[in-house]
mmCIF file of C-alpha atoms in Angstrom:
data_model
loop_
_atom_site.group_PDB
_atom_site.id
_atom_site.type_symbol
_atom_site.label_atom_id
_atom_site.label_comp_id
_atom_site.label_asym_id
_atom_site.label_seq_id
_atom_site.Cartn_x
_atom_site.Cartn_y
_atom_site.Cartn_z
ATOM 1 C CA UNK A 1 58.723 161.696 168.955
ATOM 2 C CA UNK A 2 59.446 162.934 165.128
ATOM 3 C CA UNK A 3 57.596 160.773 162.612
ATOM 4 C CA UNK A 4 57.777 160.736 158.738
ATOM 5 C CA UNK A 5 54.458 160.107 157.115
ATOM 6 C CA UNK A 6 54.459 157.057 155.310
ATOM 7 C CA UNK A 7 56.518 157.157 151.997
ATOM 8 C CA UNK A 8 54.469 155.586 148.801
ATOM 9 C CA UNK A 9 56.676 153.835 145.930
ATOM 10 C CA UNK A 10 54.832 153.343 142.446
ATOM 11 C CA UNK A 11 56.547 149.714 142.498
ATOM 12 C CA UNK A 12 57.065 147.861 145.897
ATOM 13 C CA UNK A 13 57.660 144.609 143.697
ATOM 14 C CA UNK A 14 61.504 144.956 143.884
ATOM 15 C CA UNK A 15 63.116 145.252 147.731
ATOM 16 C CA UNK A 16 66.532 144.803 148.777
ATOM 17 C CA UNK A 17 65.513 141.202 148.868
ATOM 18 C CA UNK A 18 62.790 140.194 146.250
ATOM 19 C CA UNK A 19 59.966 139.842 149.612
ATOM 20 C CA UNK A 20 55.926 139.824 149.292
ATOM 21 C CA UNK A 21 55.955 140.746 153.127
ATOM 22 C CA UNK A 22 57.177 143.479 154.873
ATOM 23 C CA UNK A 23 58.097 141.689 158.013
ATOM 24 C CA UNK A 24 59.513 139.262 156.256
ATOM 25 C CA UNK A 25 62.221 141.911 154.549
ATOM 26 C CA UNK A 26 65.564 141.009 157.106
ATOM 27 C CA UNK A 27 64.158 137.256 157.056
ATOM 28 C CA UNK A 28 64.541 137.132 153.841
ATOM 29 C CA UNK A 29 68.045 138.902 153.061
ATOM 30 C CA UNK A 30 69.329 136.743 155.632
ATOM 31 C CA UNK A 31 68.555 133.764 153.579
ATOM 32 C CA UNK A 32 70.083 135.041 150.423
ATOM 33 C CA UNK A 33 73.259 135.927 152.430
ATOM 34 C CA UNK A 34 73.233 132.406 154.030
ATOM 35 C CA UNK A 35 72.499 130.354 151.240
ATOM 36 C CA UNK A 36 74.799 129.109 148.736
ATOM 37 C CA UNK A 37 74.760 131.973 145.215
ATOM 38 C CA UNK A 38 73.134 130.952 142.485
ATOM 39 C CA UNK A 39 76.080 129.960 140.341
ATOM 40 C CA UNK A 40 75.827 130.751 136.335
ATOM 41 C CA UNK A 41 77.830 128.375 133.853
ATOM 42 C CA UNK A 42 80.725 130.794 133.639
ATOM 43 C CA UNK A 43 81.148 132.995 136.822
ATOM 44 C CA UNK A 44 83.479 135.716 136.755
ATOM 45 C CA UNK A 45 84.542 138.134 140.081
ATOM 46 C CA UNK A 46 86.106 141.227 141.101
ATOM 47 C CA UNK A 47 86.351 141.958 144.782
ATOM 48 C CA UNK A 48 87.155 145.825 144.838
ATOM 49 C CA UNK A 49 88.393 147.673 147.537
ATOM 50 C CA UNK A 50 87.747 151.576 147.345
ATOM 51 C CA UNK A 51 90.417 153.360 149.827
ATOM 52 C CA UNK A 52 91.270 157.325 150.439
ATOM 53 C CA UNK A 53 90.729 160.301 152.674
ATOM 54 C CA UNK A 54 87.893 160.326 154.543
ATOM 55 C CA UNK A 55 84.866 162.303 152.960
ATOM 56 C CA UNK A 56 86.330 161.887 149.312
ATOM 57 C CA UNK A 57 83.330 160.254 148.084
ATOM 58 C CA UNK A 58 83.766 156.564 148.352
ATOM 59 C CA UNK A 59 80.156 155.948 149.734
ATOM 60 C CA UNK A 60 79.119 158.179 146.986
ATOM 61 C CA UNK A 61 80.936 156.516 144.402
ATOM 62 C CA UNK A 62 79.929 152.871 145.417
ATOM 63 C CA UNK A 63 76.341 153.756 145.800
ATOM 64 C CA UNK A 64 76.442 155.521 141.949
ATOM 65 C CA UNK A 65 77.981 151.671 140.953
ATOM 66 C CA UNK A 66 75.417 149.789 142.607
ATOM 67 C CA UNK A 67 72.156 152.098 141.533
ATOM 68 C CA UNK A 68 70.802 152.243 144.744
ATOM 69 C CA UNK A 69 71.491 153.991 148.023
ATOM 70 C CA UNK A 70 72.945 151.458 150.756
ATOM 71 C CA UNK A 71 75.722 153.373 152.090
ATOM 72 C CA UNK A 72 75.698 156.734 154.062
ATOM 73 C CA UNK A 73 76.676 159.508 152.574
ATOM 74 C CA UNK A 74 77.354 162.837 154.541
ATOM 75 C CA UNK A 75 79.530 166.337 154.026
ATOM 76 C CA UNK A 76 81.132 165.326 157.655
ATOM 77 C CA UNK A 77 84.002 163.028 157.877
ATOM 78 C CA UNK A 78 83.721 159.423 159.329
ATOM 79 C CA UNK A 79 80.541 158.761 158.134
ATOM 80 C CA UNK A 80 81.070 154.967 157.291
ATOM 81 C CA UNK A 81 81.879 153.413 160.341
ATOM 82 C CA UNK A 82 82.716 150.071 159.430
ATOM 83 C CA UNK A 83 83.360 147.918 156.263
ATOM 84 C CA UNK A 84 80.130 146.894 154.478
ATOM 85 C CA UNK A 85 79.689 145.279 150.797
ATOM 86 C CA UNK A 86 78.028 145.957 147.916
ATOM 87 C CA UNK A 87 77.469 143.577 145.233
ATOM 88 C CA UNK A 88 76.840 144.651 141.374
ATOM 89 C CA UNK A 89 75.888 141.410 139.594
ATOM 90 C CA UNK A 90 76.052 141.639 135.738
ATOM 91 C CA UNK A 91 75.551 138.420 133.375
ATOM 92 C CA UNK A 92 77.674 136.134 134.301
ATOM 93 C CA UNK A 93 80.030 138.968 136.145
ATOM 94 C CA UNK A 94 79.785 139.880 139.578
ATOM 95 C CA UNK A 95 81.601 143.156 141.637
ATOM 96 C CA UNK A 96 81.661 143.460 145.126
ATOM 97 C CA UNK A 97 82.723 146.111 146.559
ATOM 98 C CA UNK A 98 84.258 147.067 150.063
ATOM 99 C CA UNK A 99 83.125 150.062 151.434
ATOM 100 C CA UNK A 100 85.738 151.127 153.721
ATOM 101 C CA UNK A 101 85.833 153.572 156.564
ATOM 102 C CA UNK A 102 88.231 156.021 154.983
ATOM 103 C CA UNK A 103 91.800 155.969 156.234
ATOM 104 C CA UNK A 104 92.861 157.799 159.465
ATOM 105 C CA UNK A 105 95.323 157.444 162.207
ATOM 106 C CA UNK A 106 94.536 156.758 166.126
ATOM 107 C CA UNK A 107 94.848 160.597 167.174
ATOM 108 C CA UNK A 108 91.764 161.253 164.962
ATOM 109 C CA UNK A 109 90.257 158.566 165.742
ATOM 110 C CA UNK A 110 89.953 159.313 169.205
ATOM 111 C CA UNK A 111 88.445 162.732 168.425
ATOM 112 C CA UNK A 112 86.006 161.413 166.332
ATOM 113 C CA UNK A 113 85.138 158.841 168.665
ATOM 114 C CA UNK A 114 85.907 155.779 166.643
ATOM 115 C CA UNK A 115 85.552 152.164 167.355
ATOM 116 C CA UNK A 116 88.738 150.448 166.993
ATOM 117 C CA UNK A 117 87.416 148.784 163.846
ATOM 118 C CA UNK A 118 87.517 152.433 161.996
ATOM 119 C CA UNK A 119 91.730 151.998 161.948
ATOM 120 C CA UNK A 120 91.727 148.129 160.879
ATOM 121 C CA UNK A 121 88.960 147.892 158.577
ATOM 122 C CA UNK A 122 90.382 149.371 155.467
ATOM 123 C CA UNK A 123 93.531 146.868 156.111
ATOM 124 C CA UNK A 124 91.539 143.702 156.511
ATOM 125 C CA UNK A 125 89.658 145.323 153.069
ATOM 126 C CA UNK A 126 92.732 145.091 151.333
ATOM 127 C CA UNK A 127 93.559 141.531 152.282
ATOM 128 C CA UNK A 128 90.876 140.409 150.116
ATOM 129 C CA UNK A 129 90.798 142.812 147.409
ATOM 130 C CA UNK A 130 91.739 141.520 143.767
ATOM 131 C CA UNK A 131 91.664 145.211 142.874
ATOM 132 C CA UNK A 132 92.296 148.698 145.032
ATOM 133 C CA UNK A 133 90.402 151.605 143.955
ATOM 134 C CA UNK A 134 91.914 154.920 145.560
ATOM 135 C CA UNK A 135 89.843 157.762 145.503
ATOM 136 C CA UNK A 136 91.229 161.588 145.521
ATOM 137 C CA UNK A 137 89.159 164.626 145.829
ATOM 138 C CA UNK A 138 90.297 167.045 143.277
ATOM 139 C CA UNK A 139 88.455 169.952 144.782
ATOM 140 C CA UNK A 140 90.041 170.011 147.925
ATOM 141 C CA UNK A 141 93.414 172.367 147.312
ATOM 142 C CA UNK A 142 95.189 171.596 150.428
ATOM 143 C CA UNK A 143 95.219 167.566 149.852
ATOM 144 C CA UNK A 144 94.671 167.030 145.523
ATOM 145 C CA UNK A 145 98.228 167.059 144.994
ATOM 146 C CA UNK A 146 99.869 164.236 147.376
ATOM 147 C CA UNK A 147 98.527 160.999 148.689
ATOM 148 C CA UNK A 148 97.511 161.039 152.042
ATOM 149 C CA UNK A 149 100.243 158.676 154.336
ATOM 150 C CA UNK A 150 97.642 156.384 155.735
ATOM 151 C CA UNK A 151 96.781 155.953 151.878
ATOM 152 C CA UNK A 152 100.905 155.224 150.636
ATOM 153 C CA UNK A 153 101.084 153.205 153.660
ATOM 154 C CA UNK A 154 98.059 150.956 152.724
ATOM 155 C CA UNK A 155 99.046 150.346 148.854
ATOM 156 C CA UNK A 156 103.085 149.782 149.969
ATOM 157 C CA UNK A 157 101.615 147.094 152.126
ATOM 158 C CA UNK A 158 99.999 145.518 149.322
ATOM 159 C CA UNK A 159 101.737 146.089 146.608
ATOM 160 C CA UNK A 160 100.714 143.003 145.046
ATOM 161 C CA UNK A 161 97.311 144.005 144.019
ATOM 162 C CA UNK A 162 96.500 146.284 141.039
ATOM 163 C CA UNK A 163 95.331 149.818 141.987
ATOM 164 C CA UNK A 164 93.377 152.334 140.244
ATOM 165 C CA UNK A 165 93.692 155.876 140.822
ATOM 166 C CA UNK A 166 90.201 157.853 140.525
ATOM 167 C CA UNK A 167 90.422 161.783 140.402
ATOM 168 C CA UNK A 168 86.966 162.394 142.065
ATOM 169 C CA UNK A 169 84.979 166.007 142.008
ATOM 170 C CA UNK A 170 86.205 166.575 138.755
ATOM 171 C CA UNK A 171 83.128 168.876 138.314
ATOM 172 C CA UNK A 172 83.724 171.256 141.147
ATOM 173 C CA UNK A 173 87.028 172.259 139.571
ATOM 174 C CA UNK A 174 86.947 175.144 137.305
ATOM 175 C CA UNK A 175 90.782 175.303 135.746
ATOM 176 C CA UNK A 176 90.512 171.615 134.462
ATOM 177 C CA UNK A 177 93.987 172.027 133.536
ATOM 178 C CA UNK A 178 95.628 171.266 136.935
ATOM 179 C CA UNK A 179 93.576 167.870 136.460
ATOM 180 C CA UNK A 180 97.234 167.209 134.336
ATOM 181 C CA UNK A 181 99.191 168.393 137.120
ATOM 182 C CA UNK A 182 97.696 166.624 139.890
ATOM 183 C CA UNK A 183 97.641 163.395 138.068
ATOM 184 C CA UNK A 184 101.136 163.375 137.417
ATOM 185 C CA UNK A 185 101.629 164.511 141.328
ATOM 186 C CA UNK A 186 99.776 161.415 142.692
ATOM 187 C CA UNK A 187 101.192 159.348 140.192
ATOM 188 C CA UNK A 188 105.109 160.418 139.973
ATOM 189 C CA UNK A 189 104.303 161.015 136.408
ATOM 190 C CA UNK A 190 104.059 157.092 135.683
ATOM 191 C CA UNK A 191 100.819 155.041 134.810
ATOM 192 C CA UNK A 192 101.084 151.471 134.270
ATOM 193 C CA UNK A 193 105.043 151.765 133.582
ATOM 194 C CA UNK A 194 104.744 154.492 130.972
ATOM 195 C CA UNK A 195 105.623 158.061 131.292
ATOM 196 C CA UNK A 196 102.936 160.468 131.237
ATOM 197 C CA UNK A 197 103.601 163.681 129.256
ATOM 198 C CA UNK A 198 101.482 166.384 128.461
ATOM 199 C CA UNK A 199 100.502 167.191 124.932
ATOM 200 C CA UNK A 200 101.522 170.178 123.615
ATOM 201 C CA UNK A 201 98.617 171.328 122.317
ATOM 202 C CA UNK A 202 97.225 171.066 126.095
ATOM 203 C CA UNK A 203 99.733 173.517 127.599
ATOM 204 C CA UNK A 204 97.864 176.205 128.367
ATOM 205 C CA UNK A 205 98.289 179.761 130.205
ATOM 206 C CA UNK A 206 98.105 178.830 133.981
ATOM 207 C CA UNK A 207 95.876 181.742 134.619
ATOM 208 C CA UNK A 208 93.346 180.404 132.037
ATOM 209 C CA UNK A 209 90.003 179.174 132.895
ATOM 210 C CA UNK A 210 88.769 177.640 130.016
ATOM 211 C CA UNK A 211 87.071 175.035 129.196
ATOM 212 C CA UNK A 212 88.690 172.007 130.281
ATOM 213 C CA UNK A 213 91.583 170.838 127.912
ATOM 214 C CA UNK A 214 90.927 167.007 128.993
ATOM 215 C CA UNK A 215 88.258 165.820 126.863
ATOM 216 C CA UNK A 216 85.989 163.242 128.968
ATOM 217 C CA UNK A 217 85.605 160.093 127.042
ATOM 218 C CA UNK A 218 82.572 159.981 126.201
ATOM 219 C CA UNK A 219 83.369 162.588 124.017
ATOM 220 C CA UNK A 220 85.041 159.870 121.798
ATOM 221 C CA UNK A 221 83.056 157.216 119.660
ATOM 222 C CA UNK A 222 82.089 154.425 122.719
ATOM 223 C CA UNK A 223 83.061 151.705 119.864
ATOM 224 C CA UNK A 224 86.289 153.018 118.977
ATOM 225 C CA UNK A 225 87.617 152.495 123.008
ATOM 226 C CA UNK A 226 88.030 149.986 125.382
ATOM 227 C CA UNK A 227 85.250 150.777 127.922
ATOM 228 C CA UNK A 228 86.934 151.628 130.991
ATOM 229 C CA UNK A 229 89.942 154.605 131.477
ATOM 230 C CA UNK A 230 91.190 157.987 129.833
ATOM 231 C CA UNK A 231 94.110 155.434 129.338
ATOM 232 C CA UNK A 232 92.447 152.268 127.956
ATOM 233 C CA UNK A 233 93.803 149.953 125.492
ATOM 234 C CA UNK A 234 93.447 152.227 122.113
ATOM 235 C CA UNK A 235 96.256 154.102 122.276
ATOM 236 C CA UNK A 236 95.300 157.183 120.191
ATOM 237 C CA UNK A 237 91.796 157.396 121.987
ATOM 238 C CA UNK A 238 93.687 157.233 124.995
ATOM 239 C CA UNK A 239 95.561 160.208 124.322
ATOM 240 C CA UNK A 240 92.922 162.159 122.863
ATOM 241 C CA UNK A 241 90.619 161.476 125.776
ATOM 242 C CA UNK A 242 93.001 161.955 128.409
ATOM 243 C CA UNK A 243 95.391 164.788 126.987
ATOM 244 C CA UNK A 244 98.136 162.531 129.109
ATOM 245 C CA UNK A 245 100.595 160.289 126.663
ATOM 246 C CA UNK A 246 102.583 157.394 128.437
ATOM 247 C CA UNK A 247 105.354 157.802 125.905
ATOM 248 C CA UNK A 248 107.791 155.540 126.819
ATOM 249 C CA UNK A 249 108.084 152.282 129.362
ATOM 250 C CA UNK A 250 110.252 152.846 132.630
ATOM 251 C CA UNK A 251 111.577 149.076 133.350
ATOM 252 C CA UNK A 252 109.571 146.186 132.831
ATOM 253 C CA UNK A 253 106.476 147.983 134.768
ATOM 254 C CA UNK A 254 104.417 148.145 131.825
ATOM 255 C CA UNK A 255 105.269 144.796 130.032
ATOM 256 C CA UNK A 256 102.622 142.491 132.026
ATOM 257 C CA UNK A 257 105.503 140.617 133.665
ATOM 258 C CA UNK A 258 104.978 139.939 137.366
ATOM 259 C CA UNK A 259 107.570 142.001 138.735
ATOM 260 C CA UNK A 260 105.316 144.543 140.463
ATOM 261 C CA UNK A 261 106.298 147.641 142.749
ATOM 262 C CA UNK A 262 108.390 146.539 145.712
ATOM 263 C CA UNK A 263 107.632 146.532 149.288
ATOM 264 C CA UNK A 264 107.990 150.160 150.826
ATOM 265 C CA UNK A 265 108.848 150.667 154.234
ATOM 266 C CA UNK A 266 107.943 153.574 156.448
ATOM 267 C CA UNK A 267 111.321 155.387 155.560
ATOM 268 C CA UNK A 268 110.561 155.218 151.866
ATOM 269 C CA UNK A 269 107.334 156.918 152.256
ATOM 270 C CA UNK A 270 108.499 160.112 154.124
ATOM 271 C CA UNK A 271 109.411 162.554 150.985
ATOM 272 C CA UNK A 272 106.758 160.337 149.066
ATOM 273 C CA UNK A 273 103.580 162.167 147.321
ATOM 274 C CA UNK A 274 102.206 159.741 144.643
ATOM 275 C CA UNK A 275 102.445 156.012 143.715
ATOM 276 C CA UNK A 276 104.005 155.251 140.351
ATOM 277 C CA UNK A 277 102.115 151.753 140.482
ATOM 278 C CA UNK A 278 98.814 152.705 139.479
ATOM 279 C CA UNK A 279 97.137 150.695 136.226
ATOM 280 C CA UNK A 280 94.881 153.190 135.236
ATOM 281 C CA UNK A 281 93.374 156.836 136.030
ATOM 282 C CA UNK A 282 89.753 157.829 135.932
ATOM 283 C CA UNK A 283 88.173 161.034 136.443
ATOM 284 C CA UNK A 284 84.946 161.307 137.636
ATOM 285 C CA UNK A 285 82.410 163.260 139.692
ATOM 286 C CA UNK A 286 80.382 160.341 141.904
ATOM 287 C CA UNK A 287 77.734 162.778 143.012
ATOM 288 C CA UNK A 288 76.572 163.462 139.833
ATOM 289 C CA UNK A 289 77.058 160.143 138.142
ATOM 290 C CA UNK A 290 79.787 161.224 135.608
ATOM 291 C CA UNK A 291 81.810 158.906 134.259
ATOM 292 C CA UNK A 292 80.731 156.447 136.934
ATOM 293 C CA UNK A 293 79.406 153.951 134.222
ATOM 294 C CA UNK A 294 82.637 153.980 132.384
ATOM 295 C CA UNK A 295 84.670 152.733 135.615
ATOM 296 C CA UNK A 296 81.771 150.217 136.114
ATOM 297 C CA UNK A 297 82.609 149.187 132.464
ATOM 298 C CA UNK A 298 86.216 148.609 132.902
ATOM 299 C CA UNK A 299 85.732 146.821 136.686
ATOM 300 C CA UNK A 300 83.451 144.390 134.592
ATOM 301 C CA UNK A 301 86.168 143.666 132.234
ATOM 302 C CA UNK A 302 89.269 142.560 135.010
ATOM 303 C CA UNK A 303 86.952 140.560 136.654
ATOM 304 C CA UNK A 304 88.620 136.483 136.454
ATOM 305 C CA UNK A 305 87.002 133.017 136.625
ATOM 306 C CA UNK A 306 85.990 132.216 140.049
ATOM 307 C CA UNK A 307 82.759 131.258 141.914
ATOM 308 C CA UNK A 308 80.538 134.379 142.979
ATOM 309 C CA UNK A 309 80.242 135.214 146.609
ATOM 310 C CA UNK A 310 76.556 136.059 146.854
ATOM 311 C CA UNK A 311 73.134 135.405 145.405
ATOM 312 C CA UNK A 312 72.244 137.599 142.363
ATOM 313 C CA UNK A 313 69.374 138.907 144.382
ATOM 314 C CA UNK A 314 72.015 140.510 146.778
ATOM 315 C CA UNK A 315 72.672 144.021 146.639
ATOM 316 C CA UNK A 316 74.296 144.455 150.005
ATOM 317 C CA UNK A 317 75.946 142.252 152.487
ATOM 318 C CA UNK A 318 74.222 145.001 155.505
ATOM 319 C CA UNK A 319 71.322 143.646 157.109
ATOM 320 C CA UNK A 320 68.192 146.061 156.577
ATOM 321 C CA UNK A 321 68.400 147.302 160.344
ATOM 322 C CA UNK A 322 72.062 148.150 159.419
ATOM 323 C CA UNK A 323 71.014 150.298 156.656
ATOM 324 C CA UNK A 324 68.541 152.072 158.300
ATOM 325 C CA UNK A 325 71.228 152.946 161.059
ATOM 326 C CA UNK A 326 73.596 153.977 158.740
ATOM 327 C CA UNK A 327 70.927 156.278 157.071
ATOM 328 C CA UNK A 328 69.442 157.808 160.068
ATOM 329 C CA UNK A 329 73.406 158.265 161.238
ATOM 330 C CA UNK A 330 73.704 159.944 158.010
ATOM 331 C CA UNK A 331 70.833 162.681 158.551
ATOM 332 C CA UNK A 332 72.025 163.231 162.080
ATOM 333 C CA UNK A 333 75.763 164.186 160.954
ATOM 334 C CA UNK A 334 74.484 166.589 158.166
ATOM 335 C CA UNK A 335 72.118 168.318 160.925
ATOM 336 C CA UNK A 336 74.437 168.431 163.954
ATOM 337 C CA UNK A 337 77.513 170.900 164.454
ATOM 338 C CA UNK A 338 80.836 170.208 164.877
ATOM 339 C CA UNK A 339 81.743 167.119 167.164
ATOM 340 C CA UNK A 340 78.097 166.532 168.621
ATOM 341 C CA UNK A 341 76.656 163.728 165.911
ATOM 342 C CA UNK A 342 79.557 161.240 167.015
ATOM 343 C CA UNK A 343 78.139 160.983 170.644
ATOM 344 C CA UNK A 344 74.615 159.998 169.374
ATOM 345 C CA UNK A 345 73.540 156.168 170.021
ATOM 346 C CA UNK A 346 70.935 154.466 168.248
ATOM 347 C CA UNK A 347 68.849 152.246 169.637
ATOM 348 C CA UNK A 348 65.926 150.708 167.784
ATOM 349 C CA UNK A 349 62.950 150.471 169.291
ATOM 350 C CA UNK A 350 59.976 148.796 166.767
ATOM 351 C CA UNK A 351 60.282 147.244 163.362
ATOM 352 C CA UNK A 352 57.231 145.586 162.403
ATOM 353 C CA UNK A 353 54.325 146.036 159.992
ATOM 354 C CA UNK A 354 51.362 148.594 160.117
ATOM 355 C CA UNK A 355 48.059 148.431 159.861
ATOM 356 C CA UNK A 356 48.345 149.551 156.343
ATOM 357 C CA UNK A 357 51.378 147.219 155.153
ATOM 358 C CA UNK A 358 53.949 149.694 155.558
ATOM 359 C CA UNK A 359 57.347 149.226 157.432
ATOM 360 C CA UNK A 360 57.520 150.681 161.094
ATOM 361 C CA UNK A 361 60.090 151.527 162.403
ATOM 362 C CA UNK A 362 60.747 153.607 165.979
ATOM 363 C CA UNK A 363 64.358 154.880 167.219
ATOM 364 C CA UNK A 364 65.457 155.897 170.096
ATOM 365 C CA UNK A 365 68.647 158.286 169.678
ATOM 366 C CA UNK A 366 70.409 158.686 172.861
ATOM 367 C CA UNK A 367 72.397 161.710 173.160
ATOM 368 C CA UNK A 368 75.198 162.338 176.009
ATOM 369 C CA UNK A 369 73.806 166.200 177.085
ATOM 370 C CA UNK A 370 70.947 167.857 177.697
ATOM 371 C CA UNK A 371 72.216 170.750 175.424
ATOM 372 C CA UNK A 372 72.751 167.784 172.738
ATOM 373 C CA UNK A 373 68.983 167.088 173.072
ATOM 374 C CA UNK A 374 67.679 170.310 172.401
ATOM 375 C CA UNK A 375 69.979 170.878 169.264
ATOM 376 C CA UNK A 376 68.783 167.346 167.882
ATOM 377 C CA UNK A 377 65.143 168.542 168.237
ATOM 378 C CA UNK A 378 65.619 171.944 167.325
ATOM 379 C CA UNK A 379 63.145 174.907 167.645
ATOM 380 C CA UNK A 380 59.877 173.377 167.535
ATOM 381 C CA UNK A 381 60.860 169.930 166.818
ATOM 382 C CA UNK A 382 62.008 171.131 163.338
ATOM 383 C CA UNK A 383 65.340 169.478 163.120
ATOM 384 C CA UNK A 384 64.097 166.254 164.174
ATOM 385 C CA UNK A 385 61.355 166.296 161.826
ATOM 386 C CA UNK A 386 63.207 167.269 159.100
ATOM 387 C CA UNK A 387 65.778 164.037 159.835
ATOM 388 C CA UNK A 388 63.072 161.771 160.091
ATOM 389 C CA UNK A 389 61.246 163.112 156.836
ATOM 390 C CA UNK A 390 64.320 162.732 154.895
ATOM 391 C CA UNK A 391 65.402 159.602 156.344
ATOM 392 C CA UNK A 392 62.094 157.988 155.716
ATOM 393 C CA UNK A 393 62.118 159.149 152.301
ATOM 394 C CA UNK A 394 65.558 157.338 151.804
ATOM 395 C CA UNK A 395 64.388 154.195 153.610
ATOM 396 C CA UNK A 396 61.676 154.010 151.145
ATOM 397 C CA UNK A 397 63.960 154.081 148.057
ATOM 398 C CA UNK A 398 66.501 151.466 149.621
ATOM 399 C CA UNK A 399 63.902 149.096 150.794
ATOM 400 C CA UNK A 400 61.474 150.317 147.763
ATOM 401 C CA UNK A 401 58.369 150.087 150.407
ATOM 402 C CA UNK A 402 56.318 151.989 152.482
ATOM 403 C CA UNK A 403 57.958 153.302 155.254
ATOM 404 C CA UNK A 404 56.684 155.159 158.766
ATOM 405 C CA UNK A 405 59.910 156.251 160.839
ATOM 406 C CA UNK A 406 59.408 157.620 164.147
ATOM 407 C CA UNK A 407 62.241 159.528 166.125
ATOM 408 C CA UNK A 408 62.647 159.839 169.951
ATOM 409 C CA UNK A 409 65.534 162.085 171.618
ATOM 410 C CA UNK A 410 66.593 161.238 174.868
ATOM 411 C CA UNK A 411 69.971 162.040 177.262
ATOM 412 C CA UNK A 412 71.717 158.647 178.124
ATOM 413 C CA UNK A 413 71.724 157.936 181.593
#
């Protein structure tokens, strides 16, 4: 068995939920989730569904918004296996993030050994959302100029829910002027009912790889702009920050009247690349945390009066055991090749307090073949030891307490 040494955190007083004893970590989280939330005098709430193609960075963005890693992240697709909720409580406002599996289809779901929930959870999340964030990876030149059919289908089924386009991984895009082209394609040239036009000062040679013509919003004086989108309500600042000009209204979509987009059928989406009903566009780098605070301020401003759903001390609806499973699984996905990690089954055998007050976790990893076992263990146990070490560190950061993690690998009987 591979074991990670106990990890030390300088301040164990603040955990996933306030708890004096490590053994009561799960019980305290359960109590907070079951009890009535502590309502402020004038509570506001916003439920946010984050959707997008697999590996667009949905969980990374969720973790950055929360300020703590509670959702698994991996370069491999379908790291998130079920919908989980993250909770941000700021003063009288509560944001509930519905981090959902990447939108996929039955054929891909079967190939990756995915549960039926992987196909239905994103749709369930949309039903409960007040706002939907559509995340697009702009570093993927194969997919960045059109929304996936699954995303378009999801948006068209819920046209009454306000939607926002989030262009992610902009730091990986060398030719920043391409963001203008991408934004135009993904919105069909319309945002909040207004036509987008490239300002003449930003028209550059397409071969240029000079510094971005898009001035990131933080370059503008923060007090002179509405916290939020590059297309904020302060028109001049918005135009300067985005390089795009919403020059003219299109119909009544931008007037605030509740006309909204119409329901689209499958035939309507056949030749569709973008969605002309986004209210705003954000451009950020979730992994590096760039411009995430800008998006967070915008989301807080969109909250409407309504009762809180969770206690203010709750960070996620997941149990500590679920967080543990997800973090270990993330590392398995990272270090095993191709489809191998999707066949691993996790069984927690020990979850208890150690002699020195640390949290002891022992998990059995069941694999379908002997060859998979050898890959997971690695030569001299290096792979499984590294997984245990990195997962133990992440668990320490998630729970803010000392953790000793042991992993065993066995072939399924």
